[in-house]
PDB file of C-alpha atoms in Angstrom:
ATOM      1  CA  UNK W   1     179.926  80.370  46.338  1.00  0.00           C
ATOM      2  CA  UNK W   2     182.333  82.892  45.658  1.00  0.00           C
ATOM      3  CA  UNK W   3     185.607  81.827  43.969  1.00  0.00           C
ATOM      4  CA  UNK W   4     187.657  83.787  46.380  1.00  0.00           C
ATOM      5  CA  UNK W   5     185.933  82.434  49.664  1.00  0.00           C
ATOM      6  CA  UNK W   6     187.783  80.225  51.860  1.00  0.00           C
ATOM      7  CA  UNK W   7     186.464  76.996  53.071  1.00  0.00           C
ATOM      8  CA  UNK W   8     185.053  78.786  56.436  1.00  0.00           C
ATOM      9  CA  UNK W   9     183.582  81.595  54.997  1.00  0.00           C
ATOM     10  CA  UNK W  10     181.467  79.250  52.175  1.00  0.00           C
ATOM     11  CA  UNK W  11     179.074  78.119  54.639  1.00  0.00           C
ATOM     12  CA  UNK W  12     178.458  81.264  56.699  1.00  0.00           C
ATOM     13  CA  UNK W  13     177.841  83.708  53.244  1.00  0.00           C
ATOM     14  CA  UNK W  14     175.419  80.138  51.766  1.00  0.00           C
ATOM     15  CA  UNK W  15     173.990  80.254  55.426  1.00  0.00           C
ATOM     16  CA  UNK W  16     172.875  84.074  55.348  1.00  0.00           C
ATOM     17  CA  UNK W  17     171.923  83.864  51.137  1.00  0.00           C
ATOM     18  CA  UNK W  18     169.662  81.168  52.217  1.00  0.00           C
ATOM     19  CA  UNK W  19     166.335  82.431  51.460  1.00  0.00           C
ATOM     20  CA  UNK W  20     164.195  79.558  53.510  1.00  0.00           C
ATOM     21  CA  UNK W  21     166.263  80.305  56.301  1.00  0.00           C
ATOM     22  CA  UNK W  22     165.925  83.770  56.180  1.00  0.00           C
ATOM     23  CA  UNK W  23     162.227  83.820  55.886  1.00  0.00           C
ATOM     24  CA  UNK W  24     162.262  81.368  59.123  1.00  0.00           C
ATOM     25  CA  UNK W  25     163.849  83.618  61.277  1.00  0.00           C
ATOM     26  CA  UNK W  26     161.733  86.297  60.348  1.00  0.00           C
ATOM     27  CA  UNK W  27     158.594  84.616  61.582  1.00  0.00           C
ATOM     28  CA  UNK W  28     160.442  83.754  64.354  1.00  0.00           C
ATOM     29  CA  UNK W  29     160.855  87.326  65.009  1.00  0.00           C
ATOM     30  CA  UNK W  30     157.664  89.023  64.012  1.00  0.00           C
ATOM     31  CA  UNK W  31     155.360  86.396  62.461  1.00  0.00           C
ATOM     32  CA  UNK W  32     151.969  84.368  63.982  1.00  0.00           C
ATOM     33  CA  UNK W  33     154.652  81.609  64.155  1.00  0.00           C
ATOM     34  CA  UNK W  34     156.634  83.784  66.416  1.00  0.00           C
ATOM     35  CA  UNK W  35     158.125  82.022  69.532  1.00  0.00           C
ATOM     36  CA  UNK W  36     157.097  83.112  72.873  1.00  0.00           C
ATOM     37  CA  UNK W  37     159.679  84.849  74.611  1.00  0.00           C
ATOM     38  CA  UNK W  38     160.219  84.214  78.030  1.00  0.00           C
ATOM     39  CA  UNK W  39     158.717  85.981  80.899  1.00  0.00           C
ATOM     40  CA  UNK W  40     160.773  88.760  82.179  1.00  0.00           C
ATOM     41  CA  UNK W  41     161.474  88.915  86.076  1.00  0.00           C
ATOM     42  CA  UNK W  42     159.840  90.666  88.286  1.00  0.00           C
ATOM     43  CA  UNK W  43     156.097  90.834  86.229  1.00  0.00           C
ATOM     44  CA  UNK W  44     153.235  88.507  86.703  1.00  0.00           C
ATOM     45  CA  UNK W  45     150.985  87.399  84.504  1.00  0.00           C
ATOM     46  CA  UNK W  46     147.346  87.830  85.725  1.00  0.00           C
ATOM     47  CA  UNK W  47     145.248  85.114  86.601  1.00  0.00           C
ATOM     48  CA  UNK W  48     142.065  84.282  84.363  1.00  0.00           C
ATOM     49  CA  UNK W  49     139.254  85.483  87.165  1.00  0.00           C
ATOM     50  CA  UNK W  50     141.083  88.927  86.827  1.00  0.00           C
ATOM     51  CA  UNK W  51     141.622  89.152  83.067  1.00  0.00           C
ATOM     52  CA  UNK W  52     137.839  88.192  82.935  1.00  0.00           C
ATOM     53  CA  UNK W  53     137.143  91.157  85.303  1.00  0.00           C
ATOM     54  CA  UNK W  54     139.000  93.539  83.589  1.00  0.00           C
ATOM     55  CA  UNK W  55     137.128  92.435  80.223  1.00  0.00           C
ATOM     56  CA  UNK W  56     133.753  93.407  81.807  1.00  0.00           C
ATOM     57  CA  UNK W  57     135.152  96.624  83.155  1.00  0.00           C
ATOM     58  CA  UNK W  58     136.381  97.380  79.888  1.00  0.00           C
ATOM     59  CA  UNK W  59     132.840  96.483  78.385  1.00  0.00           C
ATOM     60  CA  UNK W  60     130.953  98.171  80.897  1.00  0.00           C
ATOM     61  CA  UNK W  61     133.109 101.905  80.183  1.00  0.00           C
ATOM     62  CA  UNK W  62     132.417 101.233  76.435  1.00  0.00           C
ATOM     63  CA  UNK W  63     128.794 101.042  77.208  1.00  0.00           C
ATOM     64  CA  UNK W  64     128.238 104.039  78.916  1.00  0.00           C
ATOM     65  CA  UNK W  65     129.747 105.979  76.727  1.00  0.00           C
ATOM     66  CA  UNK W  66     128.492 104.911  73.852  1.00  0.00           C
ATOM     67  CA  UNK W  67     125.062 105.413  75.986  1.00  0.00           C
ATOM     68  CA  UNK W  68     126.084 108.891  76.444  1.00  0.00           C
ATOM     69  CA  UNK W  69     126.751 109.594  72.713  1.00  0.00           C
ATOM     70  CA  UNK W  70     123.645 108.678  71.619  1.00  0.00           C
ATOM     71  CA  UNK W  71     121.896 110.559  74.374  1.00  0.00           C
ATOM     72  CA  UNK W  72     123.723 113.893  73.274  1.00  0.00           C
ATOM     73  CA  UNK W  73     123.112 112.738  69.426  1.00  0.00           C
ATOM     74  CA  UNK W  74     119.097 112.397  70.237  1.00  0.00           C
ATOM     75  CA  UNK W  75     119.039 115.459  72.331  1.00  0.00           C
ATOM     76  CA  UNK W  76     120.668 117.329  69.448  1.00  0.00           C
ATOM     77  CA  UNK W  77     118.138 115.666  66.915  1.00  0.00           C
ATOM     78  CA  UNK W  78     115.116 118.846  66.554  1.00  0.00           C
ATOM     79  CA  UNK W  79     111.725 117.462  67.650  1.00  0.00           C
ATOM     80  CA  UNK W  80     108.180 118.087  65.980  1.00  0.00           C
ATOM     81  CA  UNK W  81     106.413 121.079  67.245  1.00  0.00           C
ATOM     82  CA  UNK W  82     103.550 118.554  68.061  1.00  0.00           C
ATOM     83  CA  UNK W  83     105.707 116.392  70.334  1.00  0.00           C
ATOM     84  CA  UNK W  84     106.973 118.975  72.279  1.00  0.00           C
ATOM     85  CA  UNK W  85     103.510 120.732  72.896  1.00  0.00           C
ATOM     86  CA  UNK W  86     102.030 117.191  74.172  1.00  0.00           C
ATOM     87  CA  UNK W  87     105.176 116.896  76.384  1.00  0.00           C
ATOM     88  CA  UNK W  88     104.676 120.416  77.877  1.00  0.00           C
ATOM     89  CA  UNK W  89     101.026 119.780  78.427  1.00  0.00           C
ATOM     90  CA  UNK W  90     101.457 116.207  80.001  1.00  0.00           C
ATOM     91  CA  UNK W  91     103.945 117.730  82.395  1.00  0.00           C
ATOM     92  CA  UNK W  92     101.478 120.421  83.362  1.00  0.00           C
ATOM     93  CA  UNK W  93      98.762 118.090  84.013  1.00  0.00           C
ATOM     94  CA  UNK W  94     101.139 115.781  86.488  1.00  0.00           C
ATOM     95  CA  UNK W  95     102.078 118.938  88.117  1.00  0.00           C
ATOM     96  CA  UNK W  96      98.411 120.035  88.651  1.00  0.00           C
ATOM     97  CA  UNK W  97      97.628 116.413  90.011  1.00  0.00           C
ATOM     98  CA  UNK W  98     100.668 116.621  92.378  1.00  0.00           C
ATOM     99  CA  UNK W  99      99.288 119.563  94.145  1.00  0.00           C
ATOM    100  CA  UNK W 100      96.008 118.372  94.095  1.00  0.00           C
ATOM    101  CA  UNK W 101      96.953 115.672  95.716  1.00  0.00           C
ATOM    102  CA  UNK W 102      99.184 116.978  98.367  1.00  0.00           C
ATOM    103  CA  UNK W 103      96.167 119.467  99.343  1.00  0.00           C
ATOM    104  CA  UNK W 104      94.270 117.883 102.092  1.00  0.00           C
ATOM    105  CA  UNK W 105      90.300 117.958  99.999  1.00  0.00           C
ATOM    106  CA  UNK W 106      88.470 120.623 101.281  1.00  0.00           C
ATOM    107  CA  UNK W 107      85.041 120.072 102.550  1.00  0.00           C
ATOM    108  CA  UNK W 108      83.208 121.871 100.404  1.00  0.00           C
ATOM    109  CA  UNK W 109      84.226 121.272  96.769  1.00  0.00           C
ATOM    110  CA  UNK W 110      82.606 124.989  95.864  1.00  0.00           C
ATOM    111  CA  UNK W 111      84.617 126.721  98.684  1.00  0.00           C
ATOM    112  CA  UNK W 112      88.487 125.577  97.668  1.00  0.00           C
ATOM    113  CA  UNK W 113      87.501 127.291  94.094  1.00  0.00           C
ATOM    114  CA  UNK W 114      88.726 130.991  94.751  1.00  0.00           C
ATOM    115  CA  UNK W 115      86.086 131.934  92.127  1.00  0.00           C
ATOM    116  CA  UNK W 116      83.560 130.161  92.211  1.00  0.00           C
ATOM    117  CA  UNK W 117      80.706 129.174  89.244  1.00  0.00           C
ATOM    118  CA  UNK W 118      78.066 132.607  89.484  1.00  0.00           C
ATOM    119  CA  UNK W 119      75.336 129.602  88.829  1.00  0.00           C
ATOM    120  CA  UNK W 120      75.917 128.137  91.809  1.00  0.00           C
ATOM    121  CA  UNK W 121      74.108 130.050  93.849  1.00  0.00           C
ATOM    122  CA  UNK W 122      72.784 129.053  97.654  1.00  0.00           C
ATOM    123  CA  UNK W 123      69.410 128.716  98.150  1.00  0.00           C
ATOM    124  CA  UNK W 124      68.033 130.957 100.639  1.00  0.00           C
ATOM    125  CA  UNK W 125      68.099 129.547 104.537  1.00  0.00           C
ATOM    126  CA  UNK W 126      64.331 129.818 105.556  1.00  0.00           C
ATOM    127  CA  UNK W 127      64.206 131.869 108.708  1.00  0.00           C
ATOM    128  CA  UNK W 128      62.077 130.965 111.737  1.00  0.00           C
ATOM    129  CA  UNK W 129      59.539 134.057 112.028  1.00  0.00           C
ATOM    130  CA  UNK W 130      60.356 135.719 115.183  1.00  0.00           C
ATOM    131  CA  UNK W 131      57.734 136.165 118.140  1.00  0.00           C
ATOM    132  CA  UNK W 132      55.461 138.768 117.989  1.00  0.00           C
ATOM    133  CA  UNK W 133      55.838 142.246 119.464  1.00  0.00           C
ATOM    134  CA  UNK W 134      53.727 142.491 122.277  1.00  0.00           C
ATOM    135  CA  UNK W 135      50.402 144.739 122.560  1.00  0.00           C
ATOM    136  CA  UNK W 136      48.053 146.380 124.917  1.00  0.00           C
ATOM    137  CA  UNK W 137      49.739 145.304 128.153  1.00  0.00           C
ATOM    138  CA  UNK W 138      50.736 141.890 127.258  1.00  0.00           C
ATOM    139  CA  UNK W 139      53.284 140.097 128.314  1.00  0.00           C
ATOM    140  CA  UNK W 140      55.543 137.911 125.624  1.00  0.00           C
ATOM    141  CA  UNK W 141      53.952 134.470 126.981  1.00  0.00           C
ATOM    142  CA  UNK W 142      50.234 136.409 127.068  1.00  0.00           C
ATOM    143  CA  UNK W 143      51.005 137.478 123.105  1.00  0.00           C
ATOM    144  CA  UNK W 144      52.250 134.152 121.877  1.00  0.00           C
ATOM    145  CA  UNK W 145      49.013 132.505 123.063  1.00  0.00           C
ATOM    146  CA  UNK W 146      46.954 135.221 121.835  1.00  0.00           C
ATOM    147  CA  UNK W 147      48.824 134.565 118.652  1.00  0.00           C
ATOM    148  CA  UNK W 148      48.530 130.983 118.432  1.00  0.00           C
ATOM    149  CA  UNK W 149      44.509 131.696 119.266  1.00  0.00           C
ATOM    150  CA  UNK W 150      44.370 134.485 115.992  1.00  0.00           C
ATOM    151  CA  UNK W 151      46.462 131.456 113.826  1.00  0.00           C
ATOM    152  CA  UNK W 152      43.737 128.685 114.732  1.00  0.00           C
ATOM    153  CA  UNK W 153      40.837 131.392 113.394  1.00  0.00           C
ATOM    154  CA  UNK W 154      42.761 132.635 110.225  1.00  0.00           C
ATOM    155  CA  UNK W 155      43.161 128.680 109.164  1.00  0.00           C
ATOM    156  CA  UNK W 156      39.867 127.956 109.810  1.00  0.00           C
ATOM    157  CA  UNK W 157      38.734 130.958 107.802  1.00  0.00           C
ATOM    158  CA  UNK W 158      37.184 132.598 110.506  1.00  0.00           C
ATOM    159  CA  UNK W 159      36.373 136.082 110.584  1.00  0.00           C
ATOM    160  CA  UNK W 160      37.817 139.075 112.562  1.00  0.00           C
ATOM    161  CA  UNK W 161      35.090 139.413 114.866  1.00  0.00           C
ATOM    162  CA  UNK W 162      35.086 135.780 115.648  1.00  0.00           C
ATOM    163  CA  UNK W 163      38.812 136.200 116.559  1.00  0.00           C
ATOM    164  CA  UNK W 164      38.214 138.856 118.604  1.00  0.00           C
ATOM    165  CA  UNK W 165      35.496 137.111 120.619  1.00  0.00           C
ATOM    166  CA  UNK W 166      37.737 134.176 120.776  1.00  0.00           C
ATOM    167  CA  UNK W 167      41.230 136.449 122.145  1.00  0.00           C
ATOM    168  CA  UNK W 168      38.149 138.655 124.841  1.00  0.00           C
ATOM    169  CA  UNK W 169      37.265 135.005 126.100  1.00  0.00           C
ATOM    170  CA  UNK W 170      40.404 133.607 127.053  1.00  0.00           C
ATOM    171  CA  UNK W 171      41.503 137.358 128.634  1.00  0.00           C
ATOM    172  CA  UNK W 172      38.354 136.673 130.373  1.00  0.00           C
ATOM    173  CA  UNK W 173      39.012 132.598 131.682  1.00  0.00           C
ATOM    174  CA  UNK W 174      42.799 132.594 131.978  1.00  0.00           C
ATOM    175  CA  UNK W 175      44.040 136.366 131.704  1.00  0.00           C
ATOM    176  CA  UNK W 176      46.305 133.651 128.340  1.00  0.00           C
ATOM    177  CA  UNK W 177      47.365 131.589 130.625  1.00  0.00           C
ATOM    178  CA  UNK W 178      47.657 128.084 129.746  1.00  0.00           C
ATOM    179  CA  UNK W 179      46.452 126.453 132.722  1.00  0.00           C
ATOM    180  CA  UNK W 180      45.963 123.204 134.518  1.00  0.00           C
ATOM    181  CA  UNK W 181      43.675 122.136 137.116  1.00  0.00           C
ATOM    182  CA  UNK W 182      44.035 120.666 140.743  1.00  0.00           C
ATOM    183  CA  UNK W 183      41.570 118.956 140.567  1.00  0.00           C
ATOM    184  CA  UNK W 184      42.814 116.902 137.610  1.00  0.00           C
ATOM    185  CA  UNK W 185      46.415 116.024 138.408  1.00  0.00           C
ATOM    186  CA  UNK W 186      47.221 114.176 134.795  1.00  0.00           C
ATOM    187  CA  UNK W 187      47.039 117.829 133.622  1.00  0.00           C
ATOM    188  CA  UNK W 188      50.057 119.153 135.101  1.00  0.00           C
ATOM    189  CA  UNK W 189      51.742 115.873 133.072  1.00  0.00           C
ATOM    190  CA  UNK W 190      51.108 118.263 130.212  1.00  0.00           C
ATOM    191  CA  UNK W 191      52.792 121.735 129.168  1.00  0.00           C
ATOM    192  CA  UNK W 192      51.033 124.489 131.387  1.00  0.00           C
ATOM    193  CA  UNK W 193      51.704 128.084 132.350  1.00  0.00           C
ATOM    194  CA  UNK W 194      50.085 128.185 136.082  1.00  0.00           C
ATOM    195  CA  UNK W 195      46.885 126.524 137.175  1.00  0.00           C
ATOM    196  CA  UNK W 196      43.569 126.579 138.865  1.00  0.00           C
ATOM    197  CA  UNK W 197      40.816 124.794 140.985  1.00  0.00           C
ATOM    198  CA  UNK W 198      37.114 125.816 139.299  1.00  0.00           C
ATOM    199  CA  UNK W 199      36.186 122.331 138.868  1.00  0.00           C
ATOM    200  CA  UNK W 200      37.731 120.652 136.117  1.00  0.00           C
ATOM    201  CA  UNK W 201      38.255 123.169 133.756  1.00  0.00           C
ATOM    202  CA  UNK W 202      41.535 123.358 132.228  1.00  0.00           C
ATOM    203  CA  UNK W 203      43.184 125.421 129.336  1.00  0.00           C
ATOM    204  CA  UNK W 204      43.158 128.754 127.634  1.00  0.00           C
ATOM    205  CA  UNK W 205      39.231 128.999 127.925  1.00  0.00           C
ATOM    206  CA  UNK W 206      39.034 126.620 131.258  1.00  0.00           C
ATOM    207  CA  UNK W 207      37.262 124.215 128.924  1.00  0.00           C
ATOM    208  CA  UNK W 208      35.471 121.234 130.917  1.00  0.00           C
ATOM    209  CA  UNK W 209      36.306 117.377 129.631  1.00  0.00           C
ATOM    210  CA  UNK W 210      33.144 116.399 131.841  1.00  0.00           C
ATOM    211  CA  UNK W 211      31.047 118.623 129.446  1.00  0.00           C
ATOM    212  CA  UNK W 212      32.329 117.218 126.356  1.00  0.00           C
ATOM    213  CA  UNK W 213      35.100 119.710 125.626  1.00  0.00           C
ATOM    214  CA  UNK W 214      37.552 117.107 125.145  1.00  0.00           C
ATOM    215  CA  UNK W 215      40.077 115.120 126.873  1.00  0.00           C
ATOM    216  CA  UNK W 216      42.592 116.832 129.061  1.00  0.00           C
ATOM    217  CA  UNK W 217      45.462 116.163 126.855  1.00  0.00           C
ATOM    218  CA  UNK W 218      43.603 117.688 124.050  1.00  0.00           C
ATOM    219  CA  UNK W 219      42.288 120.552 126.080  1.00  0.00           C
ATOM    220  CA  UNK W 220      45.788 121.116 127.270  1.00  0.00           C
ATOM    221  CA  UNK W 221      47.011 122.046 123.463  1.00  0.00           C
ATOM    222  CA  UNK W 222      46.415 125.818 122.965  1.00  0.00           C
ATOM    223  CA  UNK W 223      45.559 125.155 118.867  1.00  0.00           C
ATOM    224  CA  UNK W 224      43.193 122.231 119.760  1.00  0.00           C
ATOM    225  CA  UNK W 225      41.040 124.404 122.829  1.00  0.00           C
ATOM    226  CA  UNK W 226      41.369 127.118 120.201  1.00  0.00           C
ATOM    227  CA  UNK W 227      39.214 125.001 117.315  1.00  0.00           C
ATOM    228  CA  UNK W 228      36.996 123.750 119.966  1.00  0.00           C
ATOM    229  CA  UNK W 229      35.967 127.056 121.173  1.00  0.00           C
ATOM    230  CA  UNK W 230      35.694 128.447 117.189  1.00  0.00           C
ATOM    231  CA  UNK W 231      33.690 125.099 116.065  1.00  0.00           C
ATOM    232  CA  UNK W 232      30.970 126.053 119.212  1.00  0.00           C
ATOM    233  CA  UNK W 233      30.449 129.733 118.346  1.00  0.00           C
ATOM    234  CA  UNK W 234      29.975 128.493 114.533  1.00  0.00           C
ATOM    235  CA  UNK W 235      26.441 126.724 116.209  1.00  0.00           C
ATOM    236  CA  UNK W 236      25.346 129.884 117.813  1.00  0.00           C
ATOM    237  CA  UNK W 237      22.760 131.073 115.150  1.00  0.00           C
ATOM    238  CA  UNK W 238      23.328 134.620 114.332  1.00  0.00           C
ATOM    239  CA  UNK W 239      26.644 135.487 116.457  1.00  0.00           C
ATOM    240  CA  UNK W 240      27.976 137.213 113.527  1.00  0.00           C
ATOM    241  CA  UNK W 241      25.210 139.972 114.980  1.00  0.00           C
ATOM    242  CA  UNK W 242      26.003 139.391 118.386  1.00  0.00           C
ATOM    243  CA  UNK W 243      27.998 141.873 120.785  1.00  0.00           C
ATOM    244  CA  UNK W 244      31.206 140.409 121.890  1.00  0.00           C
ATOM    245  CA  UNK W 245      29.979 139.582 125.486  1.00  0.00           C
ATOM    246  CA  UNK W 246      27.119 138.188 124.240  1.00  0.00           C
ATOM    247  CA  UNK W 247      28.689 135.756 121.908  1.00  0.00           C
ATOM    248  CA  UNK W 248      31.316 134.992 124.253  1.00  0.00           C
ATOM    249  CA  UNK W 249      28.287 134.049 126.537  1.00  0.00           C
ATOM    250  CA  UNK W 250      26.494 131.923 124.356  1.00  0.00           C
ATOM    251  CA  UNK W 251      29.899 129.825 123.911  1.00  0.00           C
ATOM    252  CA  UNK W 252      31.060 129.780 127.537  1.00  0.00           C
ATOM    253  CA  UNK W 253      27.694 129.769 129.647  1.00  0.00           C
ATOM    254  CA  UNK W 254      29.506 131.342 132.541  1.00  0.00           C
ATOM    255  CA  UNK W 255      28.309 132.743 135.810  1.00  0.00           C
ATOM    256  CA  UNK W 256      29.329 136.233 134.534  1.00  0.00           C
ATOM    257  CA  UNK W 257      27.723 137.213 131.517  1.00  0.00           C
ATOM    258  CA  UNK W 258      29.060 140.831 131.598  1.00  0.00           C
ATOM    259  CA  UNK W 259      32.919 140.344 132.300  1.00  0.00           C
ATOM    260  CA  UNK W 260      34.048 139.506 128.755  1.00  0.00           C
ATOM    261  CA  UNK W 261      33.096 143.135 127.490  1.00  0.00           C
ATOM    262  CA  UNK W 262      35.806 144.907 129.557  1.00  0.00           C
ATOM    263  CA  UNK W 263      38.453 143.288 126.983  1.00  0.00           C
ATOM    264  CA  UNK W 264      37.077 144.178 123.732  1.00  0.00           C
ATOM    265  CA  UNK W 265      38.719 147.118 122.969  1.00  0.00           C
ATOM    266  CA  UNK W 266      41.952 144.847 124.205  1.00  0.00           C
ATOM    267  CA  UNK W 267      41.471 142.098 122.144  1.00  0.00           C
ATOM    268  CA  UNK W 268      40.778 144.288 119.124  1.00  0.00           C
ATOM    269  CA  UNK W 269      44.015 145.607 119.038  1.00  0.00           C
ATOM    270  CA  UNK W 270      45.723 142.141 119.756  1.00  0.00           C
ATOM    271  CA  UNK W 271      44.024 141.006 116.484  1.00  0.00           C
ATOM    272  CA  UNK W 272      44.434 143.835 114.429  1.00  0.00           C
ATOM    273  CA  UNK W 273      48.527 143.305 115.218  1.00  0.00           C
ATOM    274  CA  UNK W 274      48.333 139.405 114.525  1.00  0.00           C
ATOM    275  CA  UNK W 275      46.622 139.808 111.318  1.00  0.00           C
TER     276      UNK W 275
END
């Protein structure tokens, strides 16, 4: 105390020198101790759904930018020349198999190349040989017959002459006509090219199935009368010596001996153009 305080003033001055009571106002004021004040009017504390809300907003923001920073840092970070050259070439790749995929597949794999492999080459197309020209008067039909006549003797090996004999023969019978026969009505069941009533003798060389020729259906084949006529003039002995009417003769026993010679010189020059 201070010897020139008054009563009153003793306890006031020991009340502020106090240094316990100092201290506890302090806290009071600013400390962990400190006493909550009370709520001013007109604010509301919020609830505990919305603080928790706001937390996870908060945490969320923080997130995404810390995202962000180390997306810039990494992007800032150089890369090995290796990594990038494997990215660039992965990417090309994908791209390639995009369009290939959005391109409907073509249906030949050669054509949707716009240069195609020189080694891949097509093979040739084989072409169907065309019909023969036609010669000495004959008609298309007449020259096909005569042809398929000249191809029977050339795979049977048979000589020129005997071709000749062969093409004068059927002039002769048929004028190379493939014909049938009234009087055997299964032959017009067959491929023909007119027909005719001298018994029943049908074909290029009117070739009778009663004499052994052959059936009708076999007759009626152009390459089979063909070989039957060739395989009979190989029996005459010596025809290779023979004039053409005379061979043909020998083959065909007809009632006219002498007709066949007027197509020789014909059927000469139908060979010579077949062969």
């Amino acid at each position: 105390m201070h010897p020139d305080d008054t009563d009153e003033q003793r306890p006031a001055r020991q009340h502020a020198a106090d240094p316990s009571t100092g201290a506890t106002s302090d806290e009071r004021r600013i400390g962990r101790h400190r006493a909550p004040e009370p709520p001013r009017r007109g604010v509301r504390t919020p609830s505990v759904p919305a603080r928790i809300a706001l937390a996870g907003g908060v945490t969320c923001c923080l997130g995404l930018i810390a995202f962000a920073g180390t997306h810039h840092v990494d992007r800032q970070r150089p890369r090995p020349v290796q990594e990038v050259l494997a990215d660039r070439a992965a990417d090309e790749q994908r791209a390639s198999r995009a369009r290939d995929r959005a391109a409907s597949p073509p249906a030949d794999p050669a054509s949707a190349s716009p240069h195609p492999p020189a080694a891949r080459s097509a093979s040739p197309t084989p072409t169907k040989p065309g019909r023969p020209r036609p010669v000495a008067g004959l008609t298309p039909l007449q020259m096909d017959n005569a042809k398929k006549i000249v191809d029977a003797g050339v795979d049977l090996g048979v000589p020129r002459r005997g071709m000749v004999v062969a093409v004068a023969t059927a002039m002769q019978e048929s004028d190379l006509h493939n014909l049938a026969s009234d009087v055997l009505p299964e032959s017009y069941d067959h491929p023909h090219q007119g027909s005719g009533s001298d018994h029943d003798s049908v074909g290029l060389f009117q070739q009778r199935p009663s004499s052994g020729w052959g059936t009708v259906a076999q007759l009626m084949r152009p390459d089979y009368a063909a070989r039957a006529f060739y395989a009979a003039l190989a029996k005459i002995p010596g025809w290779r010596d023979l004039s053409v009417t005379a061979a043909a003769q020998a083959v065909q026993i007809s009632a006219y001996p002498h007709a066949y010679a007027r197509h020789e010189q014909r059927a000469t020059t139908v060979v010579a153009a077949l062969t």
